[in-house]
Structure formats: C-alpha cells, structure tokens
mmCIF file of N, CA and C in Angstrom:
data_model
loop_
_atom_site.group_PDB
_atom_site.id
_atom_site.type_symbol
_atom_site.label_atom_id
_atom_site.label_comp_id
_atom_site.label_asym_id
_atom_site.label_seq_id
_atom_site.Cartn_x
_atom_site.Cartn_y
_atom_site.Cartn_z
ATOM 1 N N MET A 245 -74.659 13.143 -71.243
ATOM 2 C CA MET A 245 -73.694 12.289 -70.668
ATOM 3 C C MET A 245 -74.161 11.696 -69.320
ATOM 4 N N THR A 246 -73.929 10.454 -69.097
ATOM 5 C CA THR A 246 -74.469 9.870 -67.810
ATOM 6 C C THR A 246 -73.336 9.794 -66.902
ATOM 7 N N GLN A 247 -73.605 10.020 -65.651
ATOM 8 C CA GLN A 247 -72.665 10.028 -64.570
ATOM 9 C C GLN A 247 -72.487 8.590 -64.075
ATOM 10 N N LYS A 248 -71.300 8.067 -63.954
ATOM 11 C CA LYS A 248 -71.073 6.755 -63.358
ATOM 12 C C LYS A 248 -71.273 6.711 -61.849
ATOM 13 N N THR A 249 -71.879 5.734 -61.320
ATOM 14 C CA THR A 249 -72.041 5.594 -59.909
ATOM 15 C C THR A 249 -70.750 5.058 -59.431
ATOM 16 N N PRO A 250 -70.231 5.616 -58.260
ATOM 17 C CA PRO A 250 -68.899 5.041 -57.783
ATOM 18 C C PRO A 250 -69.112 3.578 -57.290
ATOM 19 N N GLN A 251 -68.008 2.845 -57.455
ATOM 20 C CA GLN A 251 -68.098 1.398 -56.848
ATOM 21 C C GLN A 251 -68.079 1.541 -55.416
ATOM 22 N N THR A 252 -68.842 0.607 -54.831
ATOM 23 C CA THR A 252 -68.841 0.629 -53.352
ATOM 24 C C THR A 252 -68.601 -0.778 -52.875
ATOM 25 N N LEU A 253 -68.174 -0.767 -51.618
ATOM 26 C CA LEU A 253 -67.946 -2.011 -50.850
ATOM 27 C C LEU A 253 -69.088 -2.152 -49.784
ATOM 28 N N LYS A 254 -69.558 -3.399 -49.601
ATOM 29 C CA LYS A 254 -70.482 -3.575 -48.556
ATOM 30 C C LYS A 254 -69.728 -3.428 -47.206
ATOM 31 N N PRO A 255 -70.456 -2.940 -46.155
ATOM 32 C CA PRO A 255 -69.719 -2.798 -44.877
ATOM 33 C C PRO A 255 -68.980 -4.019 -44.467
ATOM 34 N N PHE A 256 -69.549 -5.133 -44.527
ATOM 35 C CA PHE A 256 -68.862 -6.456 -44.231
ATOM 36 C C PHE A 256 -67.538 -6.566 -44.953
ATOM 37 N N THR A 257 -67.534 -6.324 -46.215
ATOM 38 C CA THR A 257 -66.316 -6.494 -47.105
ATOM 39 C C THR A 257 -65.261 -5.422 -46.635
ATOM 40 N N ALA A 258 -65.817 -4.127 -46.371
ATOM 41 C CA ALA A 258 -64.846 -3.139 -46.014
ATOM 42 C C ALA A 258 -64.173 -3.391 -44.705
ATOM 43 N N ALA A 259 -64.995 -3.898 -43.744
ATOM 44 C CA ALA A 259 -64.433 -4.244 -42.432
ATOM 45 C C ALA A 259 -63.435 -5.404 -42.540
ATOM 46 N N LYS A 260 -63.740 -6.365 -43.345
ATOM 47 C CA LYS A 260 -62.849 -7.463 -43.575
ATOM 48 C C LYS A 260 -61.456 -7.005 -44.063
ATOM 49 N N LYS A 261 -61.547 -6.133 -45.154
ATOM 50 C CA LYS A 261 -60.340 -5.571 -45.766
ATOM 51 C C LYS A 261 -59.532 -4.717 -44.764
ATOM 52 N N LEU A 262 -60.276 -4.011 -43.931
ATOM 53 C CA LEU A 262 -59.641 -3.164 -42.921
ATOM 54 C C LEU A 262 -59.079 -4.000 -41.754
ATOM 55 N N GLY A 263 -59.499 -5.262 -41.641
ATOM 56 C CA GLY A 263 -59.013 -6.093 -40.475
ATOM 57 C C GLY A 263 -59.706 -5.740 -39.165
ATOM 58 N N VAL A 264 -61.001 -5.340 -39.266
ATOM 59 C CA VAL A 264 -61.704 -5.029 -38.013
ATOM 60 C C VAL A 264 -62.964 -5.839 -37.966
ATOM 61 N N HIS A 265 -63.519 -6.019 -36.770
ATOM 62 C CA HIS A 265 -64.688 -6.760 -36.420
ATOM 63 C C HIS A 265 -65.942 -5.888 -36.714
ATOM 64 N N LEU A 266 -66.737 -6.156 -37.767
ATOM 65 C CA LEU A 266 -67.827 -5.323 -38.091
ATOM 66 C C LEU A 266 -68.735 -4.868 -36.994
ATOM 67 N N PRO A 267 -69.230 -5.824 -36.058
ATOM 68 C CA PRO A 267 -70.113 -5.414 -35.011
ATOM 69 C C PRO A 267 -69.496 -4.343 -34.099
ATOM 70 N N ALA A 268 -68.236 -4.207 -34.072
ATOM 71 C CA ALA A 268 -67.525 -3.253 -33.160
ATOM 72 C C ALA A 268 -67.407 -1.889 -33.824
ATOM 73 N N THR A 269 -67.676 -1.805 -35.112
ATOM 74 C CA THR A 269 -67.541 -0.530 -35.818
ATOM 75 C C THR A 269 -68.753 0.403 -35.499
ATOM 76 N N PRO A 270 -68.619 1.742 -35.751
ATOM 77 C CA PRO A 270 -69.694 2.627 -35.558
ATOM 78 C C PRO A 270 -70.975 2.179 -36.333
ATOM 79 N N GLU A 271 -72.174 2.478 -35.924
ATOM 80 C CA GLU A 271 -73.337 2.140 -36.675
ATOM 81 C C GLU A 271 -73.425 2.733 -38.024
ATOM 82 N N SER A 272 -72.857 3.903 -38.162
ATOM 83 C CA SER A 272 -72.835 4.668 -39.457
ATOM 84 C C SER A 272 -72.018 3.841 -40.417
ATOM 85 N N PHE A 273 -70.995 3.187 -40.047
ATOM 86 C CA PHE A 273 -70.143 2.424 -40.959
ATOM 87 C C PHE A 273 -70.877 1.115 -41.227
ATOM 88 N N GLN A 274 -71.499 0.456 -40.264
ATOM 89 C CA GLN A 274 -72.197 -0.756 -40.422
ATOM 90 C C GLN A 274 -73.345 -0.719 -41.407
ATOM 91 N N ASN A 275 -73.919 0.501 -41.554
ATOM 92 C CA ASN A 275 -75.186 0.595 -42.323
ATOM 93 C C ASN A 275 -75.001 1.337 -43.638
ATOM 94 N N THR A 276 -73.773 1.680 -44.046
ATOM 95 C CA THR A 276 -73.560 2.477 -45.232
ATOM 96 C C THR A 276 -72.512 1.821 -46.072
ATOM 97 N N PRO A 277 -72.784 1.658 -47.313
ATOM 98 C CA PRO A 277 -71.760 1.189 -48.223
ATOM 99 C C PRO A 277 -70.549 2.066 -48.251
ATOM 100 N N VAL A 278 -69.337 1.669 -48.552
ATOM 101 C CA VAL A 278 -68.188 2.435 -48.537
ATOM 102 C C VAL A 278 -67.620 2.511 -49.967
ATOM 103 N N THR A 279 -67.504 3.725 -50.417
ATOM 104 C CA THR A 279 -66.976 3.952 -51.833
ATOM 105 C C THR A 279 -65.467 3.614 -51.781
ATOM 106 N N ARG A 280 -64.963 3.342 -52.983
ATOM 107 C CA ARG A 280 -63.480 2.995 -53.130
ATOM 108 C C ARG A 280 -62.700 4.210 -52.611
ATOM 109 N N GLU A 281 -63.133 5.401 -52.976
ATOM 110 C CA GLU A 281 -62.372 6.548 -52.435
ATOM 111 C C GLU A 281 -62.428 6.652 -50.938
ATOM 112 N N GLU A 282 -63.592 6.403 -50.313
ATOM 113 C CA GLU A 282 -63.702 6.448 -48.847
ATOM 114 C C GLU A 282 -62.840 5.361 -48.256
ATOM 115 N N PHE A 283 -62.815 4.156 -48.870
ATOM 116 C CA PHE A 283 -61.987 3.091 -48.436
ATOM 117 C C PHE A 283 -60.460 3.447 -48.431
ATOM 118 N N ALA A 284 -60.065 4.103 -49.551
ATOM 119 C CA ALA A 284 -58.710 4.506 -49.707
ATOM 120 C C ALA A 284 -58.319 5.485 -48.596
ATOM 121 N N GLU A 285 -59.287 6.411 -48.373
ATOM 122 C CA GLU A 285 -59.037 7.394 -47.305
ATOM 123 C C GLU A 285 -58.961 6.770 -45.886
ATOM 124 N N LEU A 286 -59.870 5.785 -45.599
ATOM 125 C CA LEU A 286 -59.814 5.090 -44.405
ATOM 126 C C LEU A 286 -58.477 4.339 -44.179
ATOM 127 N N THR A 287 -57.981 3.800 -45.311
ATOM 128 C CA THR A 287 -56.768 3.032 -45.202
ATOM 129 C C THR A 287 -55.566 3.990 -45.051
ATOM 130 N N ALA A 288 -55.592 5.179 -45.729
ATOM 131 C CA ALA A 288 -54.407 6.088 -45.695
ATOM 132 C C ALA A 288 -54.488 6.918 -44.383
ATOM 133 N N ASN A 289 -55.592 7.313 -44.048
ATOM 134 C CA ASN A 289 -55.734 8.164 -42.755
ATOM 135 C C ASN A 289 -56.863 7.626 -41.866
ATOM 136 N N PRO A 290 -56.610 6.501 -41.086
ATOM 137 C CA PRO A 290 -57.711 5.970 -40.317
ATOM 138 C C PRO A 290 -58.195 6.942 -39.228
ATOM 139 N N PRO A 291 -59.544 6.987 -39.102
ATOM 140 C CA PRO A 291 -60.038 7.806 -37.988
ATOM 141 C C PRO A 291 -59.736 7.160 -36.688
ATOM 142 N N GLU A 292 -59.977 7.922 -35.641
ATOM 143 C CA GLU A 292 -59.647 7.449 -34.294
ATOM 144 C C GLU A 292 -60.353 6.110 -33.962
ATOM 145 N N TRP A 293 -61.643 5.876 -34.359
ATOM 146 C CA TRP A 293 -62.283 4.653 -34.079
ATOM 147 C C TRP A 293 -61.678 3.531 -34.704
ATOM 148 N N LEU A 294 -61.165 3.699 -35.874
ATOM 149 C CA LEU A 294 -60.533 2.485 -36.605
ATOM 150 C C LEU A 294 -59.185 2.310 -36.049
ATOM 151 N N ALA A 295 -58.381 3.253 -35.784
ATOM 152 C CA ALA A 295 -57.107 3.020 -35.125
ATOM 153 C C ALA A 295 -57.227 2.305 -33.742
ATOM 154 N N GLU A 296 -58.318 2.783 -32.997
ATOM 155 C CA GLU A 296 -58.501 2.135 -31.752
ATOM 156 C C GLU A 296 -58.924 0.732 -31.846
ATOM 157 N N LEU A 297 -59.795 0.425 -32.805
ATOM 158 C CA LEU A 297 -60.191 -1.040 -33.018
ATOM 159 C C LEU A 297 -59.019 -1.864 -33.473
ATOM 160 N N ARG A 298 -58.184 -1.344 -34.334
ATOM 161 C CA ARG A 298 -56.997 -2.129 -34.702
ATOM 162 C C ARG A 298 -56.002 -2.314 -33.526
ATOM 163 N N ARG A 299 -55.976 -1.328 -32.691
ATOM 164 C CA ARG A 299 -55.039 -1.487 -31.541
ATOM 165 C C ARG A 299 -55.547 -2.358 -30.447
ATOM 166 N N THR A 300 -56.849 -2.193 -30.037
ATOM 167 C CA THR A 300 -57.415 -2.949 -28.949
ATOM 168 C C THR A 300 -58.445 -3.997 -29.163
ATOM 169 N N GLY A 301 -59.021 -3.994 -30.335
ATOM 170 C CA GLY A 301 -59.993 -4.948 -30.719
ATOM 171 C C GLY A 301 -61.330 -4.557 -30.227
ATOM 172 N N PRO A 302 -62.348 -5.445 -30.338
ATOM 173 C CA PRO A 302 -62.229 -6.879 -30.607
ATOM 174 C C PRO A 302 -61.819 -7.086 -32.116
ATOM 175 N N HIS A 303 -61.002 -8.146 -32.182
ATOM 176 C CA HIS A 303 -60.452 -8.483 -33.569
ATOM 177 C C HIS A 303 -61.161 -9.630 -34.191
ATOM 178 N N PRO A 304 -61.271 -9.543 -35.551
ATOM 179 C CA PRO A 304 -62.037 -10.723 -36.166
ATOM 180 C C PRO A 304 -61.104 -11.973 -36.183
ATOM 181 N N ARG A 305 -61.678 -13.068 -36.424
ATOM 182 C CA ARG A 305 -60.948 -14.358 -36.283
ATOM 183 C C ARG A 305 -59.596 -14.477 -37.110
ATOM 184 N N PRO A 306 -59.561 -13.964 -38.371
ATOM 185 C CA PRO A 306 -58.273 -14.045 -39.093
ATOM 186 C C PRO A 306 -57.197 -13.239 -38.365
ATOM 187 N N VAL A 307 -57.537 -12.056 -37.765
ATOM 188 C CA VAL A 307 -56.569 -11.308 -37.060
ATOM 189 C C VAL A 307 -56.124 -12.063 -35.812
ATOM 190 N N VAL A 308 -57.170 -12.607 -35.065
ATOM 191 C CA VAL A 308 -56.927 -13.383 -33.793
ATOM 192 C C VAL A 308 -55.955 -14.585 -34.064
ATOM 193 N N ALA A 309 -56.261 -15.213 -35.223
ATOM 194 C CA ALA A 309 -55.439 -16.398 -35.612
ATOM 195 C C ALA A 309 -54.011 -15.949 -35.838
ATOM 196 N N GLN A 310 -53.846 -14.939 -36.674
ATOM 197 C CA GLN A 310 -52.477 -14.415 -37.010
ATOM 198 C C GLN A 310 -51.749 -14.036 -35.707
ATOM 199 N N LYS A 311 -52.400 -13.381 -34.805
ATOM 200 C CA LYS A 311 -51.767 -12.738 -33.531
ATOM 201 C C LYS A 311 -51.357 -13.960 -32.619
ATOM 202 N N LEU A 312 -52.165 -15.074 -32.723
ATOM 203 C CA LEU A 312 -51.822 -16.253 -31.834
ATOM 204 C C LEU A 312 -50.922 -17.171 -32.527
ATOM 205 N N GLY A 313 -50.717 -17.008 -33.817
ATOM 206 C CA GLY A 313 -49.778 -17.936 -34.575
ATOM 207 C C GLY A 313 -50.376 -19.248 -34.795
ATOM 208 N N VAL A 314 -51.677 -19.217 -35.122
ATOM 209 C CA VAL A 314 -52.416 -20.506 -35.433
ATOM 210 C C VAL A 314 -53.328 -20.196 -36.658
ATOM 211 N N THR A 315 -53.964 -21.286 -37.154
ATOM 212 C CA THR A 315 -54.878 -21.091 -38.289
ATOM 213 C C THR A 315 -56.336 -20.788 -37.727
ATOM 214 N N ILE A 316 -57.103 -20.360 -38.589
ATOM 215 C CA ILE A 316 -58.508 -20.147 -38.328
ATOM 216 C C ILE A 316 -59.185 -21.446 -38.011
ATOM 217 N N SER A 317 -58.770 -22.525 -38.692
ATOM 218 C CA SER A 317 -59.290 -23.878 -38.310
ATOM 219 C C SER A 317 -58.898 -24.255 -36.955
ATOM 220 N N GLY A 318 -57.674 -23.938 -36.551
ATOM 221 C CA GLY A 318 -57.112 -24.229 -35.209
ATOM 222 C C GLY A 318 -58.018 -23.544 -34.123
ATOM 223 N N LEU A 319 -58.372 -22.303 -34.360
ATOM 224 C CA LEU A 319 -59.264 -21.575 -33.505
ATOM 225 C C LEU A 319 -60.584 -22.271 -33.369
ATOM 226 N N ALA A 320 -61.150 -22.765 -34.503
ATOM 227 C CA ALA A 320 -62.416 -23.456 -34.500
ATOM 228 C C ALA A 320 -62.309 -24.824 -33.677
ATOM 229 N N ARG A 321 -61.178 -25.613 -33.894
ATOM 230 C CA ARG A 321 -61.013 -26.773 -33.133
ATOM 231 C C ARG A 321 -60.929 -26.572 -31.701
ATOM 232 N N ALA A 322 -60.363 -25.422 -31.230
ATOM 233 C CA ALA A 322 -60.252 -25.096 -29.912
ATOM 234 C C ALA A 322 -61.568 -24.461 -29.299
ATOM 235 N N GLY A 323 -62.514 -24.188 -30.175
ATOM 236 C CA GLY A 323 -63.842 -23.681 -29.722
ATOM 237 C C GLY A 323 -63.800 -22.088 -29.542
ATOM 238 N N VAL A 324 -62.784 -21.471 -30.188
ATOM 239 C CA VAL A 324 -62.684 -20.005 -30.037
ATOM 240 C C VAL A 324 -63.497 -19.369 -31.215
ATOM 241 N N ASP A 325 -64.703 -19.107 -30.974
ATOM 242 C CA ASP A 325 -65.587 -18.580 -32.037
ATOM 243 C C ASP A 325 -65.784 -17.108 -32.023
ATOM 244 N N ASP A 326 -65.518 -16.524 -30.854
ATOM 245 C CA ASP A 326 -65.792 -15.048 -30.639
ATOM 246 C C ASP A 326 -64.564 -14.239 -31.041
ATOM 247 N N ALA A 327 -64.882 -12.993 -31.352
ATOM 248 C CA ALA A 327 -63.797 -12.008 -31.573
ATOM 249 C C ALA A 327 -63.125 -11.791 -30.156
ATOM 250 N N LEU A 328 -61.803 -11.623 -30.228
ATOM 251 C CA LEU A 328 -61.072 -11.350 -28.997
ATOM 252 C C LEU A 328 -60.441 -9.982 -28.996
ATOM 253 N N THR A 329 -60.248 -9.486 -27.795
ATOM 254 C CA THR A 329 -59.573 -8.132 -27.702
ATOM 255 C C THR A 329 -58.078 -8.398 -27.691
ATOM 256 N N THR A 330 -57.356 -7.371 -27.788
ATOM 257 C CA THR A 330 -55.886 -7.518 -27.684
ATOM 258 C C THR A 330 -55.402 -8.036 -26.332
ATOM 259 N N ASP A 331 -56.113 -7.612 -25.295
ATOM 260 C CA ASP A 331 -55.835 -8.036 -23.897
ATOM 261 C C ASP A 331 -56.068 -9.594 -23.761
ATOM 262 N N GLU A 332 -57.172 -9.990 -24.318
ATOM 263 C CA GLU A 332 -57.556 -11.410 -24.261
ATOM 264 C C GLU A 332 -56.542 -12.253 -25.070
ATOM 265 N N ILE A 333 -55.983 -11.731 -26.139
ATOM 266 C CA ILE A 333 -55.046 -12.405 -26.971
ATOM 267 C C ILE A 333 -53.752 -12.515 -26.134
ATOM 268 N N HIS A 334 -53.315 -11.375 -25.533
ATOM 269 C CA HIS A 334 -52.041 -11.387 -24.691
ATOM 270 C C HIS A 334 -52.248 -12.359 -23.569
ATOM 271 N N ASP A 335 -53.401 -12.410 -22.943
ATOM 272 C CA ASP A 335 -53.633 -13.355 -21.853
ATOM 273 C C ASP A 335 -53.333 -14.843 -22.268
ATOM 274 N N LEU A 336 -53.992 -15.122 -23.449
ATOM 275 C CA LEU A 336 -53.838 -16.523 -23.999
ATOM 276 C C LEU A 336 -52.324 -16.814 -24.283
ATOM 277 N N LEU A 337 -51.620 -15.831 -24.763
ATOM 278 C CA LEU A 337 -50.207 -15.981 -25.033
ATOM 279 C C LEU A 337 -49.381 -16.152 -23.736
ATOM 280 N N LYS A 338 -49.733 -15.536 -22.746
ATOM 281 C CA LYS A 338 -49.093 -15.734 -21.418
ATOM 282 C C LYS A 338 -49.412 -17.146 -20.826
ATOM 283 N N GLU A 339 -50.674 -17.495 -20.917
ATOM 284 C CA GLU A 339 -51.173 -18.771 -20.304
ATOM 285 C C GLU A 339 -50.624 -19.896 -21.164
ATOM 286 N N MET A 340 -50.619 -19.795 -22.450
ATOM 287 C CA MET A 340 -50.261 -20.969 -23.398
ATOM 288 C C MET A 340 -51.066 -22.172 -23.044
ATOM 289 N N PRO A 341 -52.371 -22.202 -23.163
ATOM 290 C CA PRO A 341 -53.120 -23.424 -22.967
ATOM 291 C C PRO A 341 -52.644 -24.482 -23.882
ATOM 292 N N ALA A 342 -52.960 -25.741 -23.534
ATOM 293 C CA ALA A 342 -52.445 -26.883 -24.346
ATOM 294 C C ALA A 342 -52.938 -26.813 -25.770
ATOM 295 N N TRP A 343 -54.156 -26.326 -25.962
ATOM 296 C CA TRP A 343 -54.707 -26.321 -27.382
ATOM 297 C C TRP A 343 -53.905 -25.339 -28.274
ATOM 298 N N LEU A 344 -53.384 -24.238 -27.543
ATOM 299 C CA LEU A 344 -52.604 -23.253 -28.327
ATOM 300 C C LEU A 344 -51.270 -23.770 -28.684
ATOM 301 N N VAL A 345 -50.635 -24.423 -27.692
ATOM 302 C CA VAL A 345 -49.334 -25.062 -28.053
ATOM 303 C C VAL A 345 -49.406 -26.035 -29.154
ATOM 304 N N THR A 346 -50.462 -26.899 -29.088
ATOM 305 C CA THR A 346 -50.671 -27.892 -30.158
ATOM 306 C C THR A 346 -50.920 -27.266 -31.468
ATOM 307 N N GLU A 347 -51.823 -26.238 -31.581
ATOM 308 C CA GLU A 347 -52.122 -25.585 -32.787
ATOM 309 C C GLU A 347 -50.929 -24.866 -33.404
ATOM 310 N N ARG A 348 -50.120 -24.284 -32.560
ATOM 311 C CA ARG A 348 -48.937 -23.510 -33.046
ATOM 312 C C ARG A 348 -47.979 -24.494 -33.529
ATOM 313 N N ALA A 349 -47.852 -25.715 -32.979
ATOM 314 C CA ALA A 349 -46.941 -26.764 -33.425
ATOM 315 C C ALA A 349 -47.349 -27.230 -34.771
ATOM 316 N N ASN A 350 -48.674 -27.508 -34.903
ATOM 317 C CA ASN A 350 -49.278 -27.974 -36.059
ATOM 318 C C ASN A 350 -48.980 -27.007 -37.252
ATOM 319 N N LEU A 351 -49.171 -25.719 -37.034
ATOM 320 C CA LEU A 351 -48.896 -24.683 -38.044
ATOM 321 C C LEU A 351 -47.478 -24.700 -38.441
ATOM 322 N N ALA A 352 -46.590 -24.860 -37.399
ATOM 323 C CA ALA A 352 -45.187 -24.859 -37.726
ATOM 324 C C ALA A 352 -44.804 -26.008 -38.586
ATOM 325 N N GLU A 353 -45.403 -27.163 -38.266
ATOM 326 C CA GLU A 353 -45.122 -28.407 -39.098
ATOM 327 C C GLU A 353 -45.669 -28.189 -40.560
ATOM 328 N N VAL A 354 -46.795 -27.590 -40.712
ATOM 329 C CA VAL A 354 -47.293 -27.444 -42.065
ATOM 330 C C VAL A 354 -46.443 -26.391 -42.807
ATOM 331 N N ARG A 355 -45.958 -25.325 -42.193
ATOM 332 C CA ARG A 355 -45.165 -24.443 -42.815
ATOM 333 C C ARG A 355 -43.771 -24.987 -43.227
ATOM 334 N N GLU A 356 -43.194 -25.875 -42.338
ATOM 335 C CA GLU A 356 -41.900 -26.544 -42.612
ATOM 336 C C GLU A 356 -42.140 -27.474 -43.854
ATOM 337 N N GLU A 357 -43.289 -28.248 -43.850
ATOM 338 C CA GLU A 357 -43.549 -29.090 -45.009
ATOM 339 C C GLU A 357 -43.757 -28.338 -46.339
ATOM 340 N N GLU A 358 -44.477 -27.215 -46.188
ATOM 341 C CA GLU A 358 -44.569 -26.320 -47.407
ATOM 342 C C GLU A 358 -43.199 -25.838 -47.954
ATOM 343 N N GLN A 359 -42.329 -25.482 -47.044
ATOM 344 C CA GLN A 359 -41.025 -25.005 -47.403
ATOM 345 C C GLN A 359 -40.221 -26.112 -47.980
ATOM 346 N N ARG A 360 -40.290 -27.254 -47.370
ATOM 347 C CA ARG A 360 -39.601 -28.486 -47.937
ATOM 348 C C ARG A 360 -39.982 -28.758 -49.411
ATOM 349 N N VAL A 361 -41.312 -28.787 -49.607
ATOM 350 C CA VAL A 361 -41.801 -29.044 -50.986
ATOM 351 C C VAL A 361 -41.400 -27.905 -51.912
ATOM 352 N N LYS A 362 -41.441 -26.644 -51.510
ATOM 353 C CA LYS A 362 -40.991 -25.573 -52.310
ATOM 354 C C LYS A 362 -39.571 -25.747 -52.684
ATOM 355 N N ASP A 363 -38.658 -26.025 -51.721
ATOM 356 C CA ASP A 363 -37.191 -26.216 -51.946
ATOM 357 C C ASP A 363 -37.042 -27.344 -52.889
ATOM 358 N N ARG A 364 -37.761 -28.513 -52.663
ATOM 359 C CA ARG A 364 -37.648 -29.702 -53.605
ATOM 360 C C ARG A 364 -37.971 -29.331 -55.027
ATOM 361 N N ASP A 365 -39.164 -28.611 -55.203
ATOM 362 C CA ASP A 365 -39.601 -28.273 -56.519
ATOM 363 C C ASP A 365 -38.581 -27.221 -57.180
ATOM 364 N N ALA A 366 -38.003 -26.338 -56.394
ATOM 365 C CA ALA A 366 -37.056 -25.475 -56.911
ATOM 366 C C ALA A 366 -35.785 -26.203 -57.388
ATOM 367 N N GLY A 367 -35.362 -27.212 -56.600
ATOM 368 C CA GLY A 367 -34.228 -28.056 -57.018
ATOM 369 C C GLY A 367 -34.464 -28.855 -58.268
ATOM 370 N N ARG A 368 -35.725 -29.319 -58.321
ATOM 371 C CA ARG A 368 -36.039 -30.063 -59.560
ATOM 372 C C ARG A 368 -36.038 -29.168 -60.766
ATOM 373 N N ALA A 369 -36.573 -27.938 -60.649
ATOM 374 C CA ALA A 369 -36.623 -27.061 -61.801
ATOM 375 C C ALA A 369 -35.193 -26.689 -62.221
ATOM 376 N N LEU A 370 -34.300 -26.497 -61.207
ATOM 377 C CA LEU A 370 -32.894 -26.180 -61.569
ATOM 378 C C LEU A 370 -32.283 -27.378 -62.297
ATOM 379 N N LEU A 371 -32.433 -28.598 -61.807
ATOM 380 C CA LEU A 371 -31.986 -29.745 -62.515
ATOM 381 C C LEU A 371 -32.472 -29.911 -63.925
ATOM 382 N N ARG A 372 -33.765 -29.637 -64.050
ATOM 383 C CA ARG A 372 -34.405 -29.742 -65.389
ATOM 384 C C ARG A 372 -33.796 -28.735 -66.271
ATOM 385 N N ALA A 373 -33.566 -27.499 -65.879
ATOM 386 C CA ALA A 373 -33.054 -26.408 -66.629
ATOM 387 C C ALA A 373 -31.640 -26.739 -67.031
ATOM 388 N N GLU A 374 -30.849 -27.340 -66.135
ATOM 389 C CA GLU A 374 -29.446 -27.718 -66.469
ATOM 390 C C GLU A 374 -29.398 -28.828 -67.478
ATOM 391 N N ARG A 375 -30.314 -29.801 -67.313
ATOM 392 C CA ARG A 375 -30.391 -30.862 -68.325
ATOM 393 C C ARG A 375 -30.771 -30.353 -69.668
ATOM 394 N N GLU A 376 -31.775 -29.530 -69.696
ATOM 395 C CA GLU A 376 -32.159 -28.908 -70.984
ATOM 396 C C GLU A 376 -31.052 -28.135 -71.691
ATOM 397 N N ARG A 377 -30.344 -27.420 -70.894
ATOM 398 C CA ARG A 377 -29.219 -26.547 -71.321
ATOM 399 C C ARG A 377 -28.123 -27.552 -71.854
ATOM 400 N N ALA A 378 -27.873 -28.635 -71.138
ATOM 401 C CA ALA A 378 -26.884 -29.613 -71.585
ATOM 402 C C ALA A 378 -27.234 -30.326 -72.896
ATOM 403 N N GLU A 379 -28.568 -30.642 -72.911
ATOM 404 C CA GLU A 379 -29.072 -31.292 -74.187
ATOM 405 C C GLU A 379 -28.936 -30.334 -75.358
ATOM 406 N N GLY A 380 -29.150 -29.083 -75.113
ATOM 407 C CA GLY A 380 -29.099 -28.096 -76.195
ATOM 408 C C GLY A 380 -27.642 -27.915 -76.646
ATOM 409 N N THR A 381 -26.714 -28.038 -75.686
ATOM 410 C CA THR A 381 -25.261 -27.929 -76.064
ATOM 411 C C THR A 381 -24.834 -29.177 -76.907
ATOM 412 N N ASP A 382 -25.368 -30.349 -76.451
ATOM 413 C CA ASP A 382 -24.998 -31.513 -77.192
ATOM 414 C C ASP A 382 -25.440 -31.572 -78.642
ATOM 415 N N GLN A 383 -26.581 -31.021 -78.858
ATOM 416 C CA GLN A 383 -27.180 -30.996 -80.270
ATOM 417 C C GLN A 383 -26.516 -29.928 -81.146
ATOM 418 N N ALA A 384 -25.845 -28.952 -80.591
ATOM 419 C CA ALA A 384 -25.230 -27.920 -81.393
ATOM 420 C C ALA A 384 -23.992 -28.376 -82.150
#
C-alpha cells in the first residue's frame, strides 16, 4: 500500500488565506509548505506570532483596503502600495486625507448601485413568477 502525501499550501497561499503579510511572518513559515492539517490548526488555534500579526500588522493590501473601507484599486490609485500597520491605518482614518474620502465615497456608490440592480432583478423575478403563475391558472 502506498502512503498518500498530504496536500500542502505554499507559504504565500497560506499567508493570504490567514490574512497576514508573508514577509512579516517567521522565516520558518515563509520557507515551509503548510499541510491542510497545519493550516486548520493555525486557523483554530493561532500561535502568538499569528495573533500579533492579525492584531497589529503589517497587514496585506486586501486587509488594509477592508479596514479603510476602500477597494484594493482605490489603494493603488492613492499610491498606497506597502503593507500598513494597524496604527498607520488608524492614523489615516483620523486624518481622512482627500483620497480616502473620495475612495470611500466611490465604494459606497458602487455598493448602492449593486444593491439597486439586485433589488431590480429580484422585483423582475417576482413579477415573472407571478405572471407565469397567472398564465398557468388561465390555462387550467
């Protein structure tokens, strides 16, 4: 009988799924593939280094964007290419530079439009269902 090799995640993928900035992780994490079991354990019982990274950063761009309430594209347009710490994010939220106000407004508009389209489509589906039900009753 052959023994199956466990599925592994590359360190980059594991860091991304854990929401941490890979260069800020311990060297042992950066250089070693993570098995699914190890990943599940990291998720369920994060070691101190992982908890600290999640708490204080530096955070990867998707996490920075989420914490600032903007898109990753908005960060790029503003020239924010580096990972930011929690303190740096809080400072930006206190200062509210013009680019941040603009990007937050853009994201709010996009979300409102997405909700409007979703509501419109739901209304159309409801009307279609009522029409089909009425046509089925007429034919009976």
